[in-house]
């Protein structure tokens, strides 16, 4: 399947033409990443970043999902966890330790809001890219990785191991070179990234989980369902 821009912002060079070459896709990915450095929730740069390098990866994931009943149901029903579909106040009233309560507390503790995007869904691949973006904050909750610079890189390494995302590898390389504030010495960074990558490899696909059906389950139960190994000691 050819993968092109589901949406674009021409003035910023954020456009992926049909059948783009590897060089063009890499150029678009770097431009999108630079936008995301300043505005992590940019509704055009975020999905386009994934589309530029991981279109075929998400296609393979869709094919994999279509082989199971729960995967087919996900692709048919296309649930959404954008801001307009989440009642954080109601989730915050759920018992402590539940996924819903932890998710609501995650947003209040970090002073942020759920993901919202004008991303156009034209097919299953577009949808899965959108679903991956929408569940990013839940991935923090279930993996236990923080939202500081190191925690974000650990989650990217986890996603690289779990889903095979090239964009995650690109982010990790940029961080290793640019050394954003908050990262530990390189030797510790490399050790943490390697551990997170291996942990992701041993976990069920994060995109398979119907998180919206598990708000009342404990976070630990969801981790067990995903077979997420315990975090290694610091």
Short mmCIF file of C-alpha atoms in Angstrom, two decimals:
data_model
loop_
_atom_site.label_atom_id
_atom_site.label_comp_id
_atom_site.label_asym_id
_atom_site.label_seq_id
_atom_site.Cartn_x
_atom_site.Cartn_y
_atom_site.Cartn_z
CA UNK A 1 0.00 0.00 0.00
CA UNK A 2 1.35 3.45 -0.89
CA UNK A 3 1.31 5.82 2.02
CA UNK A 4 0.85 9.55 1.51
CA UNK A 5 -0.12 12.52 3.64
CA UNK A 6 -3.52 12.08 5.30
CA UNK A 7 -3.20 15.77 6.08
CA UNK A 8 -0.56 18.39 5.39
CA UNK A 9 0.82 21.86 6.11
CA UNK A 10 2.60 22.90 2.96
CA UNK A 11 4.22 26.05 4.36
CA UNK A 12 6.20 23.95 6.87
CA UNK A 13 7.15 21.33 4.31
CA UNK A 14 4.84 18.84 6.01
CA UNK A 15 3.54 16.94 3.01
CA UNK A 16 4.22 13.37 1.96
CA UNK A 17 3.59 12.77 -1.76
CA UNK A 18 2.26 9.47 -3.05
CA UNK A 19 5.08 6.97 -3.64
CA UNK A 20 7.69 9.23 -2.00
CA UNK A 21 11.32 8.08 -2.14
CA UNK A 22 13.22 7.10 1.00
CA UNK A 23 15.10 10.42 0.88
CA UNK A 24 11.83 12.39 0.69
CA UNK A 25 10.28 10.37 3.51
CA UNK A 26 13.34 10.91 5.69
CA UNK A 27 13.34 14.65 4.93
CA UNK A 28 9.66 14.94 5.86
CA UNK A 29 10.27 12.92 9.04
CA UNK A 30 13.08 15.24 10.13
CA UNK A 31 10.96 18.33 9.42
CA UNK A 32 8.06 16.87 11.39
CA UNK A 33 10.38 15.96 14.27
CA UNK A 34 11.69 19.53 14.44
CA UNK A 35 8.11 20.80 14.71
CA UNK A 36 7.36 18.24 17.43
CA UNK A 37 10.40 19.36 19.44
CA UNK A 38 8.67 22.72 19.93
CA UNK A 39 5.06 21.50 19.88
CA UNK A 40 4.77 17.81 20.87
CA UNK A 41 1.01 17.72 20.32
CA UNK A 42 1.02 19.22 16.81
CA UNK A 43 -1.96 17.59 15.12
CA UNK A 44 -0.37 17.46 11.67
CA UNK A 45 3.32 16.87 12.39
CA UNK A 46 2.66 14.01 14.81
CA UNK A 47 0.78 11.60 12.51
CA UNK A 48 2.84 12.66 9.49
CA UNK A 49 6.02 11.78 11.39
CA UNK A 50 4.76 8.21 11.77
CA UNK A 51 3.44 8.10 8.21
CA UNK A 52 6.76 9.16 6.69
CA UNK A 53 8.84 6.24 7.95
CA UNK A 54 6.43 3.69 9.38
CA UNK A 55 3.62 3.37 6.85
CA UNK A 56 4.70 -0.16 5.91
CA UNK A 57 5.21 -1.06 9.58
CA UNK A 58 1.63 -0.09 10.40
CA UNK A 59 0.45 -1.98 7.32
CA UNK A 60 2.10 -5.13 8.66
CA UNK A 61 0.57 -4.51 12.07
CA UNK A 62 -2.88 -4.19 10.46
CA UNK A 63 -2.34 -7.49 8.65
CA UNK A 64 -1.32 -9.09 11.94
CA UNK A 65 -4.34 -7.68 13.77
CA UNK A 66 -6.72 -8.87 11.05
CA UNK A 67 -5.74 -12.48 11.81
CA UNK A 68 -7.37 -12.42 15.26
CA UNK A 69 -10.96 -11.78 16.30
CA UNK A 70 -10.10 -8.99 18.75
CA UNK A 71 -7.77 -7.39 16.20
CA UNK A 72 -10.43 -7.41 13.49
CA UNK A 73 -12.90 -5.91 15.95
CA UNK A 74 -10.47 -3.07 16.72
CA UNK A 75 -10.04 -2.25 13.03
CA UNK A 76 -13.78 -2.45 12.33
CA UNK A 77 -15.03 -0.49 15.36
CA UNK A 78 -12.14 2.02 15.36
CA UNK A 79 -12.51 3.26 18.95
CA UNK A 80 -11.11 6.69 19.72
CA UNK A 81 -9.41 8.07 22.82
CA UNK A 82 -9.16 11.69 21.75
CA UNK A 83 -9.98 14.44 24.23
CA UNK A 84 -13.61 14.65 23.13
CA UNK A 85 -14.13 10.94 23.85
CA UNK A 86 -12.72 10.88 27.39
CA UNK A 87 -14.41 11.99 30.63
CA UNK A 88 -11.40 12.57 32.86
CA UNK A 89 -13.57 13.67 35.79
CA UNK A 90 -15.44 10.36 35.75
CA UNK A 91 -12.22 8.38 35.38
CA UNK A 92 -10.71 10.27 38.29
CA UNK A 93 -13.55 9.06 40.53
CA UNK A 94 -12.69 5.41 39.92
CA UNK A 95 -10.85 3.61 42.74
CA UNK A 96 -7.16 4.28 43.20
CA UNK A 97 -5.04 1.75 41.37
CA UNK A 98 -7.44 1.36 38.46
CA UNK A 99 -6.34 2.20 34.93
CA UNK A 100 -8.95 4.96 34.66
CA UNK A 101 -7.91 6.64 37.89
CA UNK A 102 -4.22 6.38 37.04
CA UNK A 103 -4.89 7.82 33.57
CA UNK A 104 -6.80 10.80 34.96
CA UNK A 105 -4.12 11.42 37.58
CA UNK A 106 -1.44 11.25 34.88
CA UNK A 107 -2.97 14.28 33.15
CA UNK A 108 -3.55 16.28 36.33
CA UNK A 109 -0.04 15.55 37.64
CA UNK A 110 1.57 16.63 34.36
CA UNK A 111 -0.75 19.57 33.67
CA UNK A 112 -1.64 18.36 30.18
CA UNK A 113 -4.74 17.35 28.23
CA UNK A 114 -5.54 14.21 26.18
CA UNK A 115 -4.43 14.02 22.57
CA UNK A 116 -6.59 15.74 19.95
CA UNK A 117 -5.92 15.68 16.22
CA UNK A 118 -7.59 16.59 12.91
CA UNK A 119 -5.97 13.47 11.47
CA UNK A 120 -8.03 12.11 8.58
CA UNK A 121 -8.68 8.36 8.67
CA UNK A 122 -8.94 6.92 5.16
CA UNK A 123 -8.09 3.29 5.84
CA UNK A 124 -6.96 0.82 8.52
CA UNK A 125 -3.35 2.01 8.37
CA UNK A 126 -4.38 5.62 8.97
CA UNK A 127 -6.55 4.46 11.85
CA UNK A 128 -3.80 2.44 13.52
CA UNK A 129 -1.38 5.39 13.29
CA UNK A 130 -4.05 7.54 14.95
CA UNK A 131 -4.76 4.89 17.61
CA UNK A 132 -1.06 4.63 18.40
CA UNK A 133 -0.84 8.39 18.84
CA UNK A 134 -3.98 8.52 20.97
CA UNK A 135 -2.76 5.82 23.34
CA UNK A 136 0.74 7.28 23.86
CA UNK A 137 -0.14 8.62 27.32
CA UNK A 138 -1.65 5.28 28.30
CA UNK A 139 1.61 3.65 27.28
CA UNK A 140 3.34 5.80 29.89
CA UNK A 141 0.87 4.57 32.51
CA UNK A 142 1.09 0.86 31.74
CA UNK A 143 4.86 0.74 31.17
CA UNK A 144 5.71 2.91 34.16
CA UNK A 145 8.04 5.20 32.22
CA UNK A 146 8.01 8.84 33.30
CA UNK A 147 7.41 11.95 31.22
CA UNK A 148 10.87 13.43 31.80
CA UNK A 149 13.47 13.32 29.02
CA UNK A 150 14.76 9.87 30.00
CA UNK A 151 11.27 8.43 30.47
CA UNK A 152 10.21 9.61 27.03
CA UNK A 153 13.28 8.01 25.46
CA UNK A 154 12.67 4.77 27.36
CA UNK A 155 9.13 4.68 26.01
CA UNK A 156 10.41 5.27 22.47
CA UNK A 157 12.85 2.38 22.90
CA UNK A 158 10.03 0.22 24.25
CA UNK A 159 7.89 1.09 21.21
CA UNK A 160 10.79 0.29 18.88
CA UNK A 161 11.10 -3.15 20.42
CA UNK A 162 7.36 -3.73 20.64
CA UNK A 163 6.20 -2.43 17.27
CA UNK A 164 9.37 -2.04 15.20
CA UNK A 165 8.94 1.71 14.67
CA UNK A 166 11.71 3.43 12.72
CA UNK A 167 10.51 6.80 13.96
CA UNK A 168 11.30 5.72 17.52
CA UNK A 169 14.83 4.78 16.46
CA UNK A 170 15.23 8.21 14.79
CA UNK A 171 14.10 9.96 17.99
CA UNK A 172 16.57 7.93 20.05
CA UNK A 173 19.41 8.79 17.68
CA UNK A 174 18.54 12.50 17.75
CA UNK A 175 18.50 12.42 21.55
CA UNK A 176 21.87 10.65 21.69
CA UNK A 177 23.42 13.34 19.48
CA UNK A 178 21.64 16.47 20.71
CA UNK A 179 21.59 15.50 24.40
CA UNK A 180 18.41 17.30 25.52
CA UNK A 181 18.35 18.61 29.08
CA UNK A 182 17.59 15.92 31.62
CA UNK A 183 19.27 12.95 29.96
CA UNK A 184 21.83 11.04 32.06
CA UNK A 185 25.42 10.32 30.94
CA UNK A 186 25.58 8.43 27.65
CA UNK A 187 26.53 5.09 29.20
CA UNK A 188 23.48 5.17 31.45
CA UNK A 189 21.25 6.40 28.61
CA UNK A 190 22.39 3.51 26.40
CA UNK A 191 21.80 0.98 29.18
CA UNK A 192 18.30 2.28 29.89
CA UNK A 193 17.38 2.38 26.21
CA UNK A 194 18.62 -1.17 25.65
CA UNK A 195 16.65 -2.47 28.65
CA UNK A 196 13.47 -0.71 27.48
CA UNK A 197 13.87 -2.08 23.95
CA UNK A 198 14.18 -5.64 25.23
CA UNK A 199 11.23 -5.13 27.57
CA UNK A 200 9.13 -4.00 24.61
CA UNK A 201 10.13 -7.08 22.63
CA UNK A 202 8.78 -9.32 25.38
CA UNK A 203 5.42 -7.50 25.60
CA UNK A 204 2.22 -8.11 23.63
CA UNK A 205 1.56 -5.46 20.97
CA UNK A 206 0.50 -2.27 22.74
CA UNK A 207 -1.88 -1.35 19.91
CA UNK A 208 -3.96 -4.51 20.45
CA UNK A 209 -5.26 -3.42 23.83
CA UNK A 210 -8.79 -2.02 24.12
CA UNK A 211 -7.90 0.35 26.92
CA UNK A 212 -11.34 1.96 26.99
CA UNK A 213 -12.77 -1.39 28.12
CA UNK A 214 -10.35 -1.66 31.02
CA UNK A 215 -10.81 1.60 32.93
CA UNK A 216 -12.07 -0.26 36.01
CA UNK A 217 -9.33 -2.90 35.90
CA UNK A 218 -6.21 -2.35 37.96
CA UNK A 219 -3.10 -1.11 36.20
CA UNK A 220 -1.38 -4.31 37.30
CA UNK A 221 -4.10 -6.42 35.65
CA UNK A 222 -3.63 -4.55 32.37
CA UNK A 223 0.12 -5.05 32.61
CA UNK A 224 -0.43 -8.77 33.08
CA UNK A 225 -2.76 -8.88 30.07
CA UNK A 226 -0.07 -7.22 27.97
CA UNK A 227 2.62 -9.41 29.57
CA UNK A 228 4.76 -6.39 30.39
CA UNK A 229 7.85 -7.49 32.35
CA UNK A 230 8.57 -5.64 35.62
CA UNK A 231 10.76 -2.55 35.40
CA UNK A 232 14.43 -3.25 36.01
CA UNK A 233 16.03 -1.60 39.08
CA UNK A 234 17.44 1.88 38.43
#
